[in-house]
Amino acid sequence: MDTDRNLLFAVLALQADLLDRDQFVQACTLWTARKDTPIADLLVAQGWLTPAGRGVVEQLIEFKLKKHGGDARASLAAATGAEARGALASLADADVAQSLAALPGVRGHRNGEAAAAEDFSTMPPADSAGRNLLYEEIGRGGMGRVLRGRDPELRRDLAVKVLREEYRDDATVGRRFVEEAQIGGQLQHPGIVPVYELGRFPDRRPYFTMKLVKGRTLAELLRERPNAEHDRPRILTIFEQVCQTLAYAHSKGVIHRDLKPSNVMVGPFGEVQVMDWGLAKVLEARKDADPEATTAGSLIRTVRSGSTAEEDGRTGVVGTPAFMPPEQAR
């Protein structure tokens, strides 16, 4: 068993796009339980890698080893990026932890033993948000970019929304961005994406982490229907769930202001979530409101609570014209 060489094989297969991230994690997990079998054999046996693909990776390994004087660990250190490190850190295996401990930027224990995987997980790569590792961009909006991330301590994937660099010094946009996070963090409903954490980068740009939502937009589902009658019961069920979500938000004094099919995500198990609360507005409690519905604990308060329209920075029409209610368009 050669831990460094086996891990190097999996890392290079991932980098060559011969494996996706889930296959990489599953293969490494399987190998930790069957170390008598080369990880290349396991990948081929699982059908995740073809014999031809195996040959490609073997050639890459030989190239790396030649470049680093035959040192598998040095080759692994040079090849392993943030994504692979984060995935490997989630494996509770002493041999893997020992290999990780030798990578640049990873500290060992004070007693000289190799750092455990959990200790490595607290050592973020250069591109990180707090303890969360950051990977590729998966979406972009008017104020921010959405990146795929991973919390190595809880071992879960998540989405990380970051303020776009061009707005770093724009106080108004920055407050709106923070308000979006605070609204999402306080609205607790199955139809609203939960926000986990709000923080700032060293350059003071804010970011927030939230559930990574998988599925398809309602716009896509509607577009694929051959006619208006097709799949009507399912569409009506989705519509009802959207209505329940918005009714809850309205009970908390929050209006979305950009509700449209492309902002509704439908998951593979029927879950429906209303996305993108970046244009949402928090209304002041009405004097005639139900006292039980407006207790201090139920009110949504944000960094811009009590601001005027001028302070909002959006005195004109906001939202998408084609989906705007008449009272909003006026």
Short mmCIF file of N, CA and C in Angstrom, two decimals, residues 64-243:
data_model
loop_
_atom_site.label_atom_id
_atom_site.label_comp_id
_atom_site.label_asym_id
_atom_site.label_seq_id
_atom_site.Cartn_x
_atom_site.Cartn_y
_atom_site.Cartn_z
N LYS A 64 4.44 13.39 -13.39
CA LYS A 64 4.60 14.10 -12.11
C LYS A 64 5.79 13.56 -11.33
N LEU A 65 5.91 12.23 -11.28
CA LEU A 65 6.99 11.63 -10.52
C LEU A 65 8.35 12.00 -11.11
N LYS A 66 8.44 12.01 -12.42
CA LYS A 66 9.69 12.39 -13.07
C LYS A 66 10.06 13.83 -12.74
N LYS A 67 9.04 14.69 -12.71
CA LYS A 67 9.27 16.10 -12.42
C LYS A 67 9.75 16.31 -10.99
N HIS A 68 9.32 15.43 -10.07
CA HIS A 68 9.65 15.60 -8.65
C HIS A 68 10.60 14.52 -8.16
N GLY A 69 11.43 14.01 -9.06
CA GLY A 69 12.48 13.09 -8.66
C GLY A 69 11.98 11.78 -8.09
N GLY A 70 10.81 11.33 -8.53
CA GLY A 70 10.27 10.07 -8.06
C GLY A 70 9.60 10.13 -6.70
N ASP A 71 9.46 11.31 -6.14
CA ASP A 71 8.86 11.50 -4.81
C ASP A 71 7.34 11.63 -4.93
N ALA A 72 6.62 10.59 -4.52
CA ALA A 72 5.16 10.60 -4.64
C ALA A 72 4.51 11.66 -3.76
N ARG A 73 5.08 11.86 -2.57
CA ARG A 73 4.49 12.85 -1.66
C ARG A 73 4.68 14.27 -2.19
N ALA A 74 5.84 14.56 -2.75
CA ALA A 74 6.06 15.88 -3.33
C ALA A 74 5.15 16.08 -4.55
N SER A 75 4.95 15.03 -5.30
CA SER A 75 4.04 15.11 -6.46
C SER A 75 2.61 15.37 -5.99
N LEU A 76 2.23 14.69 -4.90
CA LEU A 76 0.88 14.89 -4.36
C LEU A 76 0.71 16.32 -3.87
N ALA A 77 1.72 16.84 -3.19
CA ALA A 77 1.64 18.21 -2.67
C ALA A 77 1.49 19.22 -3.79
N ALA A 78 2.17 18.98 -4.91
CA ALA A 78 2.11 19.92 -6.03
C ALA A 78 0.80 19.83 -6.78
N ALA A 79 0.19 18.64 -6.77
CA ALA A 79 -1.02 18.42 -7.59
C ALA A 79 -2.31 18.71 -6.85
N THR A 80 -2.29 18.65 -5.52
CA THR A 80 -3.54 18.70 -4.76
C THR A 80 -3.99 20.14 -4.53
N GLY A 81 -5.11 20.52 -5.16
CA GLY A 81 -5.68 21.85 -4.99
C GLY A 81 -6.66 21.91 -3.84
N ALA A 82 -7.31 23.07 -3.70
CA ALA A 82 -8.21 23.30 -2.56
C ALA A 82 -9.38 22.33 -2.55
N GLU A 83 -9.95 22.04 -3.73
CA GLU A 83 -11.11 21.15 -3.77
C GLU A 83 -10.75 19.76 -3.28
N ALA A 84 -9.65 19.21 -3.80
CA ALA A 84 -9.24 17.87 -3.40
C ALA A 84 -8.84 17.83 -1.93
N ARG A 85 -8.16 18.87 -1.45
CA ARG A 85 -7.76 18.91 -0.04
C ARG A 85 -8.98 18.89 0.87
N GLY A 86 -9.98 19.70 0.51
CA GLY A 86 -11.18 19.73 1.33
C GLY A 86 -11.88 18.38 1.38
N ALA A 87 -11.92 17.70 0.23
CA ALA A 87 -12.56 16.39 0.20
C ALA A 87 -11.77 15.36 0.99
N LEU A 88 -10.45 15.36 0.83
CA LEU A 88 -9.62 14.40 1.56
C LEU A 88 -9.65 14.66 3.06
N ALA A 89 -9.80 15.93 3.44
CA ALA A 89 -9.84 16.27 4.87
C ALA A 89 -11.06 15.68 5.56
N SER A 90 -12.10 15.36 4.78
CA SER A 90 -13.31 14.80 5.39
C SER A 90 -13.19 13.32 5.68
N LEU A 91 -12.08 12.68 5.25
CA LEU A 91 -11.88 11.25 5.48
C LEU A 91 -11.19 11.03 6.82
N ALA A 92 -11.83 10.31 7.69
CA ALA A 92 -11.26 10.02 9.02
C ALA A 92 -10.35 8.81 8.90
N ASP A 93 -9.15 9.03 8.37
CA ASP A 93 -8.21 7.93 8.16
C ASP A 93 -6.81 8.42 8.51
N ALA A 94 -6.10 7.64 9.33
CA ALA A 94 -4.78 8.06 9.82
C ALA A 94 -3.76 8.18 8.69
N ASP A 95 -3.78 7.26 7.74
CA ASP A 95 -2.80 7.32 6.65
C ASP A 95 -3.04 8.53 5.77
N VAL A 96 -4.31 8.81 5.47
CA VAL A 96 -4.63 10.00 4.67
C VAL A 96 -4.24 11.26 5.43
N ALA A 97 -4.53 11.28 6.73
CA ALA A 97 -4.17 12.44 7.55
C ALA A 97 -2.66 12.67 7.55
N GLN A 98 -1.89 11.58 7.56
CA GLN A 98 -0.44 11.72 7.55
C GLN A 98 0.03 12.32 6.23
N SER A 99 -0.59 11.91 5.13
CA SER A 99 -0.22 12.49 3.83
C SER A 99 -0.61 13.96 3.77
N LEU A 100 -1.78 14.28 4.29
CA LEU A 100 -2.23 15.67 4.29
C LEU A 100 -1.34 16.55 5.15
N ALA A 101 -0.86 15.99 6.26
CA ALA A 101 -0.03 16.78 7.17
C ALA A 101 1.26 17.24 6.52
N ALA A 102 1.69 16.54 5.48
CA ALA A 102 2.94 16.90 4.81
C ALA A 102 2.74 17.94 3.72
N LEU A 103 1.48 18.26 3.41
CA LEU A 103 1.23 19.24 2.36
C LEU A 103 1.53 20.64 2.88
N PRO A 104 1.93 21.56 2.02
CA PRO A 104 2.24 22.93 2.45
C PRO A 104 1.07 23.56 3.18
N GLY A 105 1.36 24.24 4.31
CA GLY A 105 0.33 24.98 5.03
C GLY A 105 -0.44 24.16 6.03
N VAL A 106 -0.07 22.87 6.18
CA VAL A 106 -0.78 22.02 7.13
C VAL A 106 0.13 21.76 8.32
N ARG A 107 -0.35 22.07 9.50
CA ARG A 107 0.46 21.93 10.71
C ARG A 107 0.24 20.57 11.35
N GLY A 108 1.28 20.02 11.95
CA GLY A 108 1.15 18.80 12.72
C GLY A 108 0.84 19.13 14.17
N HIS A 109 0.61 18.11 14.97
CA HIS A 109 0.37 18.32 16.38
C HIS A 109 1.66 18.71 17.09
N ARG A 110 1.52 19.31 18.23
CA ARG A 110 2.70 19.75 18.96
C ARG A 110 3.56 18.57 19.40
N ASN A 111 2.94 17.39 19.55
CA ASN A 111 3.72 16.23 19.97
C ASN A 111 4.41 15.54 18.80
N GLY A 112 4.32 16.15 17.60
CA GLY A 112 5.03 15.62 16.46
C GLY A 112 4.23 14.64 15.63
N GLU A 113 3.06 14.22 16.10
CA GLU A 113 2.25 13.29 15.35
C GLU A 113 1.58 14.01 14.19
N ALA A 114 1.16 13.25 13.21
CA ALA A 114 0.48 13.84 12.05
C ALA A 114 -0.83 14.45 12.50
N ALA A 115 -1.17 15.56 11.86
CA ALA A 115 -2.43 16.23 12.19
C ALA A 115 -3.59 15.36 11.75
N ALA A 116 -4.64 15.33 12.55
CA ALA A 116 -5.84 14.58 12.18
C ALA A 116 -6.60 15.32 11.11
N ALA A 117 -7.51 14.60 10.44
CA ALA A 117 -8.26 15.23 9.35
C ALA A 117 -9.05 16.43 9.85
N GLU A 118 -9.59 16.34 11.06
CA GLU A 118 -10.37 17.45 11.58
C GLU A 118 -9.50 18.69 11.78
N ASP A 119 -8.22 18.49 12.16
CA ASP A 119 -7.33 19.63 12.32
C ASP A 119 -7.03 20.27 10.97
N PHE A 120 -6.83 19.44 9.95
CA PHE A 120 -6.56 19.99 8.62
C PHE A 120 -7.75 20.80 8.12
N SER A 121 -8.96 20.37 8.50
CA SER A 121 -10.14 21.06 7.99
C SER A 121 -10.23 22.49 8.47
N THR A 122 -9.52 22.82 9.55
CA THR A 122 -9.55 24.19 10.04
C THR A 122 -8.50 25.07 9.36
N MET A 123 -7.73 24.49 8.46
CA MET A 123 -6.71 25.24 7.74
C MET A 123 -7.23 25.55 6.34
N PRO A 124 -7.90 26.68 6.16
CA PRO A 124 -8.52 26.96 4.87
C PRO A 124 -7.49 27.27 3.80
N PRO A 125 -7.84 27.04 2.52
CA PRO A 125 -6.95 27.44 1.44
C PRO A 125 -6.95 28.96 1.32
N ALA A 126 -6.16 29.47 0.41
CA ALA A 126 -6.06 30.92 0.26
C ALA A 126 -7.41 31.52 -0.08
N ASP A 127 -8.21 30.82 -0.86
CA ASP A 127 -9.51 31.34 -1.28
C ASP A 127 -10.58 30.71 -0.41
N SER A 128 -10.94 31.36 0.68
CA SER A 128 -11.89 30.79 1.62
C SER A 128 -12.74 31.89 2.23
N ALA A 129 -13.84 31.47 2.85
CA ALA A 129 -14.72 32.38 3.57
C ALA A 129 -14.87 31.82 4.97
N GLY A 130 -14.14 32.38 5.91
CA GLY A 130 -14.13 31.80 7.24
C GLY A 130 -13.53 30.41 7.17
N ARG A 131 -14.23 29.44 7.73
CA ARG A 131 -13.74 28.06 7.69
C ARG A 131 -14.17 27.35 6.41
N ASN A 132 -14.98 28.01 5.58
CA ASN A 132 -15.56 27.37 4.40
C ASN A 132 -14.64 27.47 3.19
N LEU A 133 -14.44 26.35 2.52
CA LEU A 133 -13.65 26.31 1.30
C LEU A 133 -14.50 26.83 0.15
N LEU A 134 -13.88 27.55 -0.76
CA LEU A 134 -14.60 28.12 -1.90
C LEU A 134 -14.13 27.47 -3.19
N TYR A 135 -15.11 27.15 -4.05
CA TYR A 135 -14.80 26.53 -5.32
C TYR A 135 -15.35 27.38 -6.46
N GLU A 136 -15.92 26.74 -7.48
CA GLU A 136 -16.28 27.47 -8.69
C GLU A 136 -17.56 28.29 -8.52
N GLU A 137 -17.70 29.28 -9.41
CA GLU A 137 -18.90 30.10 -9.43
C GLU A 137 -20.05 29.29 -10.03
N ILE A 138 -21.22 29.36 -9.38
CA ILE A 138 -22.38 28.63 -9.88
C ILE A 138 -23.54 29.57 -10.20
N GLY A 139 -23.37 30.84 -9.94
CA GLY A 139 -24.43 31.81 -10.24
C GLY A 139 -23.93 33.22 -10.04
N ARG A 140 -24.67 34.15 -10.63
CA ARG A 140 -24.28 35.56 -10.52
C ARG A 140 -25.53 36.41 -10.59
N GLY A 141 -25.58 37.45 -9.75
CA GLY A 141 -26.72 38.36 -9.73
C GLY A 141 -26.25 39.80 -9.82
N GLY A 142 -27.18 40.71 -9.56
CA GLY A 142 -26.85 42.12 -9.67
C GLY A 142 -25.84 42.59 -8.65
N MET A 143 -25.93 42.05 -7.41
CA MET A 143 -25.02 42.48 -6.35
C MET A 143 -23.90 41.50 -6.06
N GLY A 144 -24.16 40.22 -6.30
CA GLY A 144 -23.19 39.24 -5.84
C GLY A 144 -22.98 38.07 -6.77
N ARG A 145 -21.96 37.29 -6.41
CA ARG A 145 -21.66 36.03 -7.08
C ARG A 145 -21.95 34.90 -6.10
N VAL A 146 -22.42 33.78 -6.61
CA VAL A 146 -22.67 32.62 -5.78
C VAL A 146 -21.65 31.54 -6.13
N LEU A 147 -20.92 31.09 -5.12
CA LEU A 147 -19.89 30.08 -5.30
C LEU A 147 -20.31 28.80 -4.60
N ARG A 148 -19.86 27.68 -5.14
CA ARG A 148 -20.05 26.43 -4.42
C ARG A 148 -18.99 26.37 -3.34
N GLY A 149 -19.39 26.00 -2.14
CA GLY A 149 -18.46 25.92 -1.04
C GLY A 149 -18.63 24.63 -0.26
N ARG A 150 -17.77 24.45 0.71
CA ARG A 150 -17.89 23.27 1.57
C ARG A 150 -17.44 23.63 2.98
N ASP A 151 -18.25 23.21 3.94
CA ASP A 151 -17.89 23.35 5.35
C ASP A 151 -17.18 22.06 5.75
N PRO A 152 -15.85 22.10 5.93
CA PRO A 152 -15.11 20.86 6.20
C PRO A 152 -15.36 20.29 7.59
N GLU A 153 -15.86 21.10 8.51
CA GLU A 153 -16.12 20.59 9.86
C GLU A 153 -17.44 19.84 9.92
N LEU A 154 -18.48 20.40 9.29
CA LEU A 154 -19.77 19.71 9.23
C LEU A 154 -19.84 18.76 8.04
N ARG A 155 -18.85 18.89 7.15
CA ARG A 155 -18.74 18.01 5.98
C ARG A 155 -19.97 18.11 5.09
N ARG A 156 -20.36 19.32 4.80
CA ARG A 156 -21.51 19.51 3.91
C ARG A 156 -21.18 20.56 2.86
N ASP A 157 -21.74 20.37 1.69
CA ASP A 157 -21.63 21.37 0.63
C ASP A 157 -22.60 22.50 0.92
N LEU A 158 -22.28 23.68 0.48
CA LEU A 158 -23.16 24.82 0.68
C LEU A 158 -22.91 25.85 -0.42
N ALA A 159 -23.74 26.86 -0.44
CA ALA A 159 -23.57 27.97 -1.38
C ALA A 159 -23.05 29.17 -0.60
N VAL A 160 -22.14 29.91 -1.21
CA VAL A 160 -21.56 31.10 -0.58
C VAL A 160 -21.79 32.28 -1.52
N LYS A 161 -22.56 33.24 -1.05
CA LYS A 161 -22.80 34.44 -1.86
C LYS A 161 -21.85 35.53 -1.40
N VAL A 162 -21.14 36.12 -2.35
CA VAL A 162 -20.15 37.15 -2.03
C VAL A 162 -20.48 38.42 -2.79
N LEU A 163 -20.25 39.55 -2.16
CA LEU A 163 -20.46 40.84 -2.82
C LEU A 163 -19.46 41.00 -3.95
N ARG A 164 -19.92 41.42 -5.10
CA ARG A 164 -19.03 41.60 -6.24
C ARG A 164 -18.00 42.69 -5.93
N GLU A 165 -16.79 42.49 -6.47
CA GLU A 165 -15.68 43.39 -6.14
C GLU A 165 -15.95 44.84 -6.50
N GLU A 166 -16.70 45.07 -7.60
CA GLU A 166 -16.92 46.45 -8.01
C GLU A 166 -17.79 47.23 -7.02
N TYR A 167 -18.45 46.51 -6.09
CA TYR A 167 -19.28 47.18 -5.09
C TYR A 167 -18.62 47.22 -3.72
N ARG A 168 -17.33 46.90 -3.67
CA ARG A 168 -16.64 46.83 -2.38
C ARG A 168 -16.77 48.13 -1.60
N ASP A 169 -16.70 49.28 -2.27
CA ASP A 169 -16.74 50.57 -1.58
C ASP A 169 -18.08 51.27 -1.69
N ASP A 170 -19.10 50.55 -2.16
CA ASP A 170 -20.44 51.12 -2.29
C ASP A 170 -21.23 50.78 -1.03
N ALA A 171 -21.37 51.74 -0.13
CA ALA A 171 -22.01 51.49 1.16
C ALA A 171 -23.47 51.09 1.00
N THR A 172 -24.16 51.71 0.03
CA THR A 172 -25.58 51.42 -0.16
C THR A 172 -25.79 49.98 -0.61
N VAL A 173 -25.04 49.57 -1.61
CA VAL A 173 -25.16 48.19 -2.09
C VAL A 173 -24.72 47.21 -1.00
N GLY A 174 -23.69 47.57 -0.25
CA GLY A 174 -23.24 46.72 0.84
C GLY A 174 -24.31 46.49 1.88
N ARG A 175 -25.06 47.55 2.23
CA ARG A 175 -26.15 47.41 3.20
C ARG A 175 -27.26 46.53 2.65
N ARG A 176 -27.56 46.69 1.36
CA ARG A 176 -28.61 45.85 0.76
C ARG A 176 -28.18 44.38 0.79
N PHE A 177 -26.90 44.12 0.52
CA PHE A 177 -26.39 42.76 0.52
C PHE A 177 -26.52 42.15 1.91
N VAL A 178 -26.11 42.89 2.92
CA VAL A 178 -26.20 42.40 4.30
C VAL A 178 -27.66 42.20 4.68
N GLU A 179 -28.53 43.09 4.23
CA GLU A 179 -29.95 42.94 4.55
C GLU A 179 -30.52 41.66 3.95
N GLU A 180 -30.10 41.33 2.73
CA GLU A 180 -30.57 40.08 2.11
C GLU A 180 -30.23 38.89 3.01
N ALA A 181 -29.00 38.87 3.54
CA ALA A 181 -28.59 37.79 4.42
C ALA A 181 -29.41 37.78 5.71
N GLN A 182 -29.65 38.96 6.27
CA GLN A 182 -30.41 39.03 7.53
C GLN A 182 -31.86 38.62 7.34
N ILE A 183 -32.44 38.98 6.20
CA ILE A 183 -33.81 38.55 5.92
C ILE A 183 -33.86 37.03 5.80
N GLY A 184 -32.93 36.47 5.03
CA GLY A 184 -32.90 35.01 4.87
C GLY A 184 -32.62 34.29 6.16
N GLY A 185 -31.85 34.91 7.04
CA GLY A 185 -31.54 34.29 8.32
C GLY A 185 -32.69 34.32 9.30
N GLN A 186 -33.58 35.30 9.16
CA GLN A 186 -34.70 35.44 10.10
C GLN A 186 -35.99 34.80 9.61
N LEU A 187 -36.15 34.71 8.30
CA LEU A 187 -37.34 34.04 7.76
C LEU A 187 -37.10 32.54 7.81
N GLN A 188 -37.78 31.87 8.69
CA GLN A 188 -37.56 30.43 8.88
C GLN A 188 -38.78 29.65 8.39
N HIS A 189 -38.67 29.20 7.14
CA HIS A 189 -39.78 28.50 6.50
C HIS A 189 -39.18 27.52 5.50
N PRO A 190 -39.79 26.34 5.32
CA PRO A 190 -39.24 25.35 4.37
C PRO A 190 -39.13 25.87 2.95
N GLY A 191 -39.90 26.89 2.61
CA GLY A 191 -39.88 27.42 1.25
C GLY A 191 -38.86 28.53 1.05
N ILE A 192 -38.05 28.82 2.06
CA ILE A 192 -37.04 29.88 1.98
C ILE A 192 -35.68 29.28 2.30
N VAL A 193 -34.70 29.55 1.47
CA VAL A 193 -33.37 28.98 1.65
C VAL A 193 -32.76 29.48 2.96
N PRO A 194 -32.38 28.58 3.86
CA PRO A 194 -31.81 29.03 5.14
C PRO A 194 -30.41 29.61 4.98
N VAL A 195 -30.16 30.71 5.68
CA VAL A 195 -28.83 31.32 5.71
C VAL A 195 -28.13 30.84 6.97
N TYR A 196 -26.89 30.39 6.82
CA TYR A 196 -26.15 29.82 7.94
C TYR A 196 -25.26 30.84 8.66
N GLU A 197 -24.60 31.68 7.89
CA GLU A 197 -23.57 32.53 8.49
C GLU A 197 -23.37 33.79 7.66
N LEU A 198 -23.11 34.91 8.33
CA LEU A 198 -22.79 36.17 7.68
C LEU A 198 -21.40 36.59 8.15
N GLY A 199 -20.52 36.92 7.21
CA GLY A 199 -19.17 37.29 7.58
C GLY A 199 -18.57 38.27 6.60
N ARG A 200 -17.29 38.55 6.77
CA ARG A 200 -16.58 39.48 5.89
C ARG A 200 -15.21 38.93 5.53
N PHE A 201 -14.78 39.24 4.31
CA PHE A 201 -13.43 38.91 3.89
C PHE A 201 -12.46 39.93 4.49
N PRO A 202 -11.17 39.67 4.43
CA PRO A 202 -10.20 40.65 4.94
C PRO A 202 -10.32 42.02 4.30
N ASP A 203 -10.81 42.09 3.04
CA ASP A 203 -10.98 43.39 2.39
C ASP A 203 -12.30 44.05 2.75
N ARG A 204 -13.02 43.47 3.74
CA ARG A 204 -14.27 43.99 4.29
C ARG A 204 -15.50 43.70 3.43
N ARG A 205 -15.34 43.01 2.32
CA ARG A 205 -16.51 42.63 1.53
C ARG A 205 -17.31 41.59 2.30
N PRO A 206 -18.64 41.74 2.38
CA PRO A 206 -19.44 40.76 3.10
C PRO A 206 -19.71 39.52 2.25
N TYR A 207 -19.98 38.44 2.94
CA TYR A 207 -20.43 37.20 2.29
C TYR A 207 -21.41 36.52 3.25
N PHE A 208 -22.23 35.64 2.72
CA PHE A 208 -23.04 34.80 3.59
C PHE A 208 -23.16 33.41 2.99
N THR A 209 -23.28 32.42 3.88
CA THR A 209 -23.40 31.04 3.45
C THR A 209 -24.83 30.57 3.62
N MET A 210 -25.24 29.67 2.76
CA MET A 210 -26.62 29.19 2.79
C MET A 210 -26.68 27.78 2.21
N LYS A 211 -27.84 27.19 2.31
CA LYS A 211 -28.05 25.86 1.77
C LYS A 211 -27.78 25.85 0.27
N LEU A 212 -27.11 24.81 -0.20
CA LEU A 212 -26.89 24.64 -1.64
C LEU A 212 -28.13 23.96 -2.21
N VAL A 213 -28.90 24.71 -2.98
CA VAL A 213 -30.17 24.21 -3.51
C VAL A 213 -29.93 23.53 -4.85
N LYS A 214 -30.42 22.32 -4.97
CA LYS A 214 -30.30 21.58 -6.22
C LYS A 214 -31.70 21.35 -6.80
N GLY A 215 -31.78 21.39 -8.09
CA GLY A 215 -33.07 21.19 -8.74
C GLY A 215 -33.16 21.99 -10.02
N ARG A 216 -34.40 22.31 -10.40
CA ARG A 216 -34.65 23.06 -11.63
C ARG A 216 -35.58 24.21 -11.32
N THR A 217 -35.50 25.25 -12.13
CA THR A 217 -36.38 26.39 -11.90
C THR A 217 -37.77 26.10 -12.45
N LEU A 218 -38.74 26.78 -11.88
CA LEU A 218 -40.11 26.66 -12.37
C LEU A 218 -40.18 27.13 -13.82
N ALA A 219 -39.36 28.10 -14.18
CA ALA A 219 -39.33 28.59 -15.56
C ALA A 219 -38.96 27.47 -16.52
N GLU A 220 -37.99 26.65 -16.15
CA GLU A 220 -37.59 25.53 -17.01
C GLU A 220 -38.72 24.52 -17.15
N LEU A 221 -39.39 24.21 -16.03
CA LEU A 221 -40.48 23.24 -16.08
C LEU A 221 -41.63 23.73 -16.94
N LEU A 222 -41.95 25.01 -16.83
CA LEU A 222 -43.03 25.57 -17.64
C LEU A 222 -42.66 25.59 -19.12
N ARG A 223 -41.42 25.89 -19.40
CA ARG A 223 -40.97 25.99 -20.79
C ARG A 223 -41.00 24.64 -21.50
N GLU A 224 -40.80 23.57 -20.76
CA GLU A 224 -40.73 22.24 -21.36
C GLU A 224 -42.09 21.59 -21.57
N ARG A 225 -43.14 22.18 -21.04
CA ARG A 225 -44.47 21.58 -21.22
C ARG A 225 -44.90 21.66 -22.67
N PRO A 226 -45.41 20.58 -23.25
CA PRO A 226 -45.88 20.63 -24.64
C PRO A 226 -47.12 21.49 -24.81
N ASN A 227 -47.90 21.62 -23.73
CA ASN A 227 -49.09 22.47 -23.76
C ASN A 227 -49.44 22.87 -22.34
N ALA A 228 -50.38 23.80 -22.21
CA ALA A 228 -50.73 24.35 -20.90
C ALA A 228 -51.39 23.31 -19.98
N GLU A 229 -51.95 22.26 -20.54
CA GLU A 229 -52.62 21.24 -19.73
C GLU A 229 -51.64 20.23 -19.14
N HIS A 230 -50.47 20.15 -19.73
CA HIS A 230 -49.53 19.10 -19.33
C HIS A 230 -49.05 19.30 -17.88
N ASP A 231 -49.12 18.22 -17.10
CA ASP A 231 -48.59 18.21 -15.72
C ASP A 231 -49.23 19.29 -14.85
N ARG A 232 -50.49 19.63 -15.13
CA ARG A 232 -51.13 20.72 -14.39
C ARG A 232 -51.21 20.47 -12.89
N PRO A 233 -51.56 19.26 -12.41
CA PRO A 233 -51.61 19.05 -10.95
C PRO A 233 -50.28 19.36 -10.26
N ARG A 234 -49.19 18.95 -10.90
CA ARG A 234 -47.89 19.22 -10.29
C ARG A 234 -47.60 20.72 -10.26
N ILE A 235 -47.90 21.42 -11.34
CA ILE A 235 -47.66 22.86 -11.40
C ILE A 235 -48.50 23.59 -10.36
N LEU A 236 -49.74 23.16 -10.19
CA LEU A 236 -50.60 23.79 -9.19
C LEU A 236 -50.09 23.54 -7.77
N THR A 237 -49.55 22.35 -7.54
CA THR A 237 -48.97 22.05 -6.22
C THR A 237 -47.78 22.96 -5.94
N ILE A 238 -46.94 23.16 -6.95
CA ILE A 238 -45.80 24.07 -6.80
C ILE A 238 -46.30 25.48 -6.51
N PHE A 239 -47.31 25.91 -7.26
CA PHE A 239 -47.87 27.26 -7.07
C PHE A 239 -48.41 27.43 -5.66
N GLU A 240 -49.08 26.40 -5.15
CA GLU A 240 -49.62 26.49 -3.79
C GLU A 240 -48.50 26.65 -2.77
N GLN A 241 -47.39 25.92 -2.95
CA GLN A 241 -46.28 26.02 -2.02
C GLN A 241 -45.63 27.41 -2.08
N VAL A 242 -45.56 27.98 -3.29
CA VAL A 242 -45.04 29.34 -3.42
C VAL A 242 -45.94 30.31 -2.66
N CYS A 243 -47.25 30.13 -2.80
CA CYS A 243 -48.19 31.01 -2.10
C CYS A 243 -48.03 30.91 -0.59
#
